[in-house]
């Protein structure tokens, strides 16, 4: 879970709570406090409460849970004459910006806290800047009223943050620590996204800001830009930032947006989440009235609509509230877990295997009965052993474990290579997870469960593996698989096939080609089969 450090005296002053009260109330809010030194707290915040990654967010939550303030705060929002023009940026298409006046960055503890909040949002909702990146600028140093978001050539120059001389964007990406870490995220066809004013570059998302608009303790107004690959995440990040600053006295300045599907920014999005009081009481095992439920929700700094039914008006900073179970949890926290009574119950329940585990156990039993020995290998392996797209480890401890396996076949071949002195035939199998490309996932990758079966002998033929594997699948599923010729880079042409069950491809089988054998220093022929167990379960 993310951890933030805050000055204890500032926190106590803003909340009017002593140290023990802070510890107790933050614990009710799923956060744990531990002292760093005599002036500083370390607060471990639950991963879903992104609003509490800032000083303003924690102050707002504590004022509510203690009953000092109820419901959503009414922040001051003003229209400004600033305009954000968003052009087409293929690698990072979404951008918003806003102004925050009357910010408090002095003493420098407030400045450090703001930078900390920015980085925590980068690491959480921003997925280490890949999904969302934030730029914070001193508004007084921004030239003009029009802010542009557009791609710029890598030859464009500016003075990066904490640098003294102009550098090209290309040099920034290649020479600065931030460029080396984040530079490849958004470069597209030798262009990089940039936030610009009339004078030039303000920031190169998601890498670095310009030194020209660096914020200091004397900064009183901010220009904030948020760019990303997901529009909802950009909106949520901007709302979290500005409401956290507004809680500490900031005034939100709304700007016009051109080129996006919103007219102004920040959006300050509100949503409605309906809930049934009966469902909440039944889930929690309590019996609160409608009026009590409304008060408890308002203590969590949200409002409630009480028309035909009950619905929580989710404020911009509560991005974690999605359905009625989240509402029930907030009611429980405001109610107080210490008020819940425990009932003594006696019962005896017999455990059972999941359907997935039952299938895998039966499969193991059948393969062992067919004379195969099960092996267990590591998920990490050497990238040189693999074929196709591979997930690489950024800073591997050893070059032998610098990637995540995308197939079980590589470890099976490596195992056979290390056991060529064993008594023939060597018959092995492994059930395990691999990581494959999946564009439907947020990370573009997903885990998949596979079965690999292999036989090494002085002489082999396709039927030596096909026959026992065919019988195993027939015994497991009650249906016989069919086979369809296939050619690939791993198996020998004319000695390989796809395994088909109920018209769905579930795997491949065949004899390893000589090139693969040489790459693993194998002197004997090998038969291989790999099945997608997720597909196998779908056809059952």
GROMACS .gro file of C-alpha atoms in nm, residues 314-522:
model
  209
  314UNK     CA    1  -2.011   1.065  -0.530
  315UNK     CA    2  -1.784   1.374  -0.524
  316UNK     CA    3  -1.488   1.420  -0.761
  317UNK     CA    4  -1.231   1.302  -0.506
  318UNK     CA    5  -1.397   0.967  -0.420
  319UNK     CA    6  -1.297   0.772  -0.730
  320UNK     CA    7  -1.318   0.448  -0.530
  321UNK     CA    8  -1.699   0.449  -0.492
  322UNK     CA    9  -1.844   0.234  -0.772
  323UNK     CA   10  -2.136   0.032  -0.633
  324UNK     CA   11  -2.343  -0.027  -0.323
  325UNK     CA   12  -2.082  -0.248  -0.157
  326UNK     CA   13  -1.847   0.052  -0.148
  327UNK     CA   14  -2.127   0.255   0.009
  328UNK     CA   15  -2.179  -0.019   0.269
  329UNK     CA   16  -1.809  -0.014   0.357
  330UNK     CA   17  -1.814   0.362   0.408
  331UNK     CA   18  -2.121   0.334   0.630
  332UNK     CA   19  -1.940   0.068   0.833
  333UNK     CA   20  -1.632   0.290   0.877
  334UNK     CA   21  -1.841   0.588   0.988
  335UNK     CA   22  -2.052   0.365   1.214
  336UNK     CA   23  -1.737   0.228   1.379
  337UNK     CA   24  -1.617  -0.130   1.361
  338UNK     CA   25  -1.582  -0.132   1.739
  339UNK     CA   26  -1.963  -0.109   1.764
  340UNK     CA   27  -2.020  -0.430   1.571
  341UNK     CA   28  -2.119  -0.724   1.792
  342UNK     CA   29  -1.978  -1.071   1.733
  343UNK     CA   30  -2.211  -1.368   1.735
  344UNK     CA   31  -2.089  -1.711   1.834
  345UNK     CA   32  -2.177  -1.971   1.574
  346UNK     CA   33  -2.104  -2.338   1.546
  347UNK     CA   34  -2.093  -2.525   1.223
  348UNK     CA   35  -1.899  -2.782   1.028
  349UNK     CA   36  -1.817  -2.733   0.664
  350UNK     CA   37  -1.634  -2.977   0.444
  351UNK     CA   38  -1.385  -2.818   0.208
  352UNK     CA   39  -1.381  -2.909  -0.159
  353UNK     CA   40  -1.164  -2.845  -0.459
  354UNK     CA   41  -1.255  -2.585  -0.717
  355UNK     CA   42  -1.353  -2.706  -1.063
  356UNK     CA   43  -1.018  -2.584  -1.194
  357UNK     CA   44  -0.819  -2.775  -0.932
  358UNK     CA   45  -1.022  -3.093  -0.990
  359UNK     CA   46  -0.947  -3.087  -1.363
  360UNK     CA   47  -0.575  -3.025  -1.306
  361UNK     CA   48  -0.552  -3.305  -1.049
  362UNK     CA   49  -0.724  -3.551  -1.281
  363UNK     CA   50  -0.494  -3.443  -1.562
  364UNK     CA   51  -0.187  -3.497  -1.343
  365UNK     CA   52  -0.311  -3.841  -1.235
  366UNK     CA   53  -0.375  -3.951  -1.594
  367UNK     CA   54  -0.036  -3.828  -1.719
  368UNK     CA   55   0.149  -3.996  -1.434
  369UNK     CA   56  -0.047  -4.312  -1.510
  370UNK     CA   57   0.069  -4.285  -1.871
  371UNK     CA   58   0.431  -4.294  -1.752
  372UNK     CA   59   0.515  -3.922  -1.746
  373UNK     CA   60   0.698  -3.750  -1.460
  374UNK     CA   61   0.589  -3.404  -1.344
  375UNK     CA   62   0.847  -3.124  -1.325
  376UNK     CA   63   0.831  -2.776  -1.173
  377UNK     CA   64   1.029  -2.489  -1.323
  378UNK     CA   65   1.059  -2.116  -1.257
  379UNK     CA   66   0.834  -1.858  -1.420
  380UNK     CA   67   1.141  -1.643  -1.494
  381UNK     CA   68   1.383  -1.765  -1.757
  382UNK     CA   69   1.654  -1.643  -1.993
  383UNK     CA   70   1.516  -1.438  -2.282
  384UNK     CA   71   1.761  -1.602  -2.528
  385UNK     CA   72   1.579  -1.933  -2.479
  386UNK     CA   73   1.242  -1.792  -2.585
  387UNK     CA   74   1.077  -1.721  -2.920
  388UNK     CA   75   0.817  -1.454  -2.995
  389UNK     CA   76   0.718  -1.152  -2.786
  390UNK     CA   77   0.862  -1.165  -2.437
  391UNK     CA   78   0.806  -0.962  -2.119
  392UNK     CA   79   1.153  -0.859  -2.002
  393UNK     CA   80   1.260  -0.767  -1.650
  394UNK     CA   81   1.391  -0.410  -1.630
  395UNK     CA   82   1.666  -0.476  -1.374
  396UNK     CA   83   1.719  -0.854  -1.349
  397UNK     CA   84   1.938  -0.992  -1.073
  398UNK     CA   85   2.081  -1.241  -1.323
  399UNK     CA   86   2.084  -1.263  -1.703
  400UNK     CA   87   1.960  -1.620  -1.659
  401UNK     CA   88   1.630  -1.483  -1.529
  402UNK     CA   89   1.572  -1.168  -1.734
  403UNK     CA   90   1.226  -1.246  -1.876
  404UNK     CA   91   0.889  -1.402  -1.798
  405UNK     CA   92   0.819  -1.724  -1.987
  406UNK     CA   93   0.564  -1.704  -2.269
  407UNK     CA   94   0.551  -2.083  -2.308
  408UNK     CA   95   0.630  -2.392  -2.100
  409UNK     CA   96   0.819  -2.551  -2.390
  410UNK     CA   97   1.143  -2.359  -2.328
  411UNK     CA   98   1.178  -2.485  -1.971
  412UNK     CA   99   1.089  -2.837  -2.081
  413UNK     CA  100   1.363  -2.831  -2.345
  414UNK     CA  101   1.611  -2.687  -2.096
  415UNK     CA  102   1.522  -2.961  -1.847
  416UNK     CA  103   1.574  -3.230  -2.113
  417UNK     CA  104   1.906  -3.072  -2.214
  418UNK     CA  105   2.028  -3.105  -1.856
  419UNK     CA  106   1.912  -3.469  -1.833
  420UNK     CA  107   2.049  -3.624  -2.151
  421UNK     CA  108   2.247  -3.871  -1.941
  422UNK     CA  109   1.925  -4.016  -1.792
  423UNK     CA  110   1.776  -4.350  -1.885
  424UNK     CA  111   1.566  -4.326  -2.202
  425UNK     CA  112   1.292  -4.252  -2.273
  426UNK     CA  113   1.265  -3.933  -2.066
  427UNK     CA  114   0.894  -3.848  -2.037
  428UNK     CA  115   0.796  -3.527  -1.857
  429UNK     CA  116   0.506  -3.283  -1.818
  430UNK     CA  117   0.445  -2.950  -1.646
  431UNK     CA  118   0.135  -2.748  -1.561
  432UNK     CA  119   0.200  -2.379  -1.498
  433UNK     CA  120   0.135  -2.019  -1.590
  434UNK     CA  121   0.282  -1.818  -1.874
  435UNK     CA  122   0.242  -1.451  -1.974
  436UNK     CA  123   0.104  -1.375  -2.318
  437UNK     CA  124   0.011  -1.063  -2.514
  438UNK     CA  125  -0.351  -0.956  -2.459
  439UNK     CA  126  -0.459  -0.619  -2.598
  440UNK     CA  127  -0.786  -0.632  -2.402
  441UNK     CA  128  -0.600  -0.596  -2.071
  442UNK     CA  129  -0.488  -0.265  -1.925
  443UNK     CA  130  -0.128  -0.388  -1.909
  444UNK     CA  131  -0.152  -0.545  -2.260
  445UNK     CA  132  -0.051  -0.880  -2.108
  446UNK     CA  133  -0.233  -1.159  -1.925
  447UNK     CA  134  -0.154  -1.483  -1.743
  448UNK     CA  135  -0.250  -1.811  -1.909
  449UNK     CA  136  -0.234  -2.168  -1.775
  450UNK     CA  137  -0.061  -2.420  -1.999
  451UNK     CA  138   0.031  -2.789  -2.006
  452UNK     CA  139   0.358  -2.897  -2.165
  453UNK     CA  140   0.433  -3.264  -2.239
  454UNK     CA  141   0.765  -3.388  -2.379
  455UNK     CA  142   0.943  -3.713  -2.464
  456UNK     CA  143   1.316  -3.748  -2.539
  457UNK     CA  144   1.453  -4.074  -2.680
  458UNK     CA  145   1.720  -4.201  -2.917
  459UNK     CA  146   1.448  -4.252  -3.178
  460UNK     CA  147   1.106  -4.090  -3.181
  461UNK     CA  148   0.797  -4.068  -3.400
  462UNK     CA  149   0.488  -3.851  -3.383
  463UNK     CA  150   0.265  -4.139  -3.260
  464UNK     CA  151   0.480  -4.202  -2.949
  465UNK     CA  152   0.345  -3.881  -2.793
  466UNK     CA  153   0.017  -3.849  -2.980
  467UNK     CA  154  -0.114  -4.187  -2.865
  468UNK     CA  155  -0.084  -4.144  -2.484
  469UNK     CA  156  -0.191  -3.778  -2.498
  470UNK     CA  157  -0.496  -3.870  -2.707
  471UNK     CA  158  -0.598  -4.131  -2.447
  472UNK     CA  159  -0.542  -3.890  -2.157
  473UNK     CA  160  -0.773  -3.629  -2.314
  474UNK     CA  161  -1.033  -3.892  -2.399
  475UNK     CA  162  -1.034  -4.022  -2.039
  476UNK     CA  163  -1.042  -3.670  -1.897
  477UNK     CA  164  -1.317  -3.523  -2.114
  478UNK     CA  165  -1.505  -3.820  -2.254
  479UNK     CA  166  -1.452  -3.687  -2.606
  480UNK     CA  167  -1.173  -3.772  -2.848
  481UNK     CA  168  -0.964  -3.488  -2.988
  482UNK     CA  169  -0.906  -3.444  -3.359
  483UNK     CA  170  -0.592  -3.318  -3.531
  484UNK     CA  171  -0.521  -3.071  -3.807
  485UNK     CA  172  -0.189  -3.023  -3.981
  486UNK     CA  173  -0.002  -2.705  -3.886
  487UNK     CA  174   0.344  -2.562  -3.953
  488UNK     CA  175   0.538  -2.340  -3.713
  489UNK     CA  176   0.896  -2.245  -3.624
  490UNK     CA  177   0.925  -2.483  -3.330
  491UNK     CA  178   0.803  -2.815  -3.475
  492UNK     CA  179   0.917  -3.000  -3.786
  493UNK     CA  180   0.720  -2.945  -4.104
  494UNK     CA  181   0.497  -3.244  -4.177
  495UNK     CA  182   0.541  -3.382  -3.824
  496UNK     CA  183   0.318  -3.144  -3.630
  497UNK     CA  184  -0.052  -3.081  -3.578
  498UNK     CA  185  -0.305  -2.869  -3.391
  499UNK     CA  186  -0.515  -3.043  -3.126
  500UNK     CA  187  -0.886  -2.972  -3.178
  501UNK     CA  188  -1.165  -3.027  -2.925
  502UNK     CA  189  -1.523  -2.937  -3.018
  503UNK     CA  190  -1.399  -2.723  -3.307
  504UNK     CA  191  -1.170  -2.518  -3.079
  505UNK     CA  192  -0.792  -2.523  -3.101
  506UNK     CA  193  -0.653  -2.621  -2.760
  507UNK     CA  194  -0.289  -2.700  -2.839
  508UNK     CA  195  -0.014  -2.822  -3.068
  509UNK     CA  196   0.186  -3.145  -3.090
  510UNK     CA  197   0.482  -3.260  -3.294
  511UNK     CA  198   0.855  -3.322  -3.319
  512UNK     CA  199   1.095  -3.039  -3.231
  513UNK     CA  200   1.288  -2.913  -3.531
  514UNK     CA  201   1.669  -2.946  -3.543
  515UNK     CA  202   1.730  -2.572  -3.503
  516UNK     CA  203   1.545  -2.570  -3.167
  517UNK     CA  204   1.738  -2.879  -3.056
  518UNK     CA  205   2.071  -2.715  -3.141
  519UNK     CA  206   1.982  -2.396  -2.954
  520UNK     CA  207   1.929  -2.603  -2.638
  521UNK     CA  208   2.234  -2.828  -2.704
  522UNK     CA  209   2.012  -3.133  -2.736
   0.00000   0.00000   0.00000
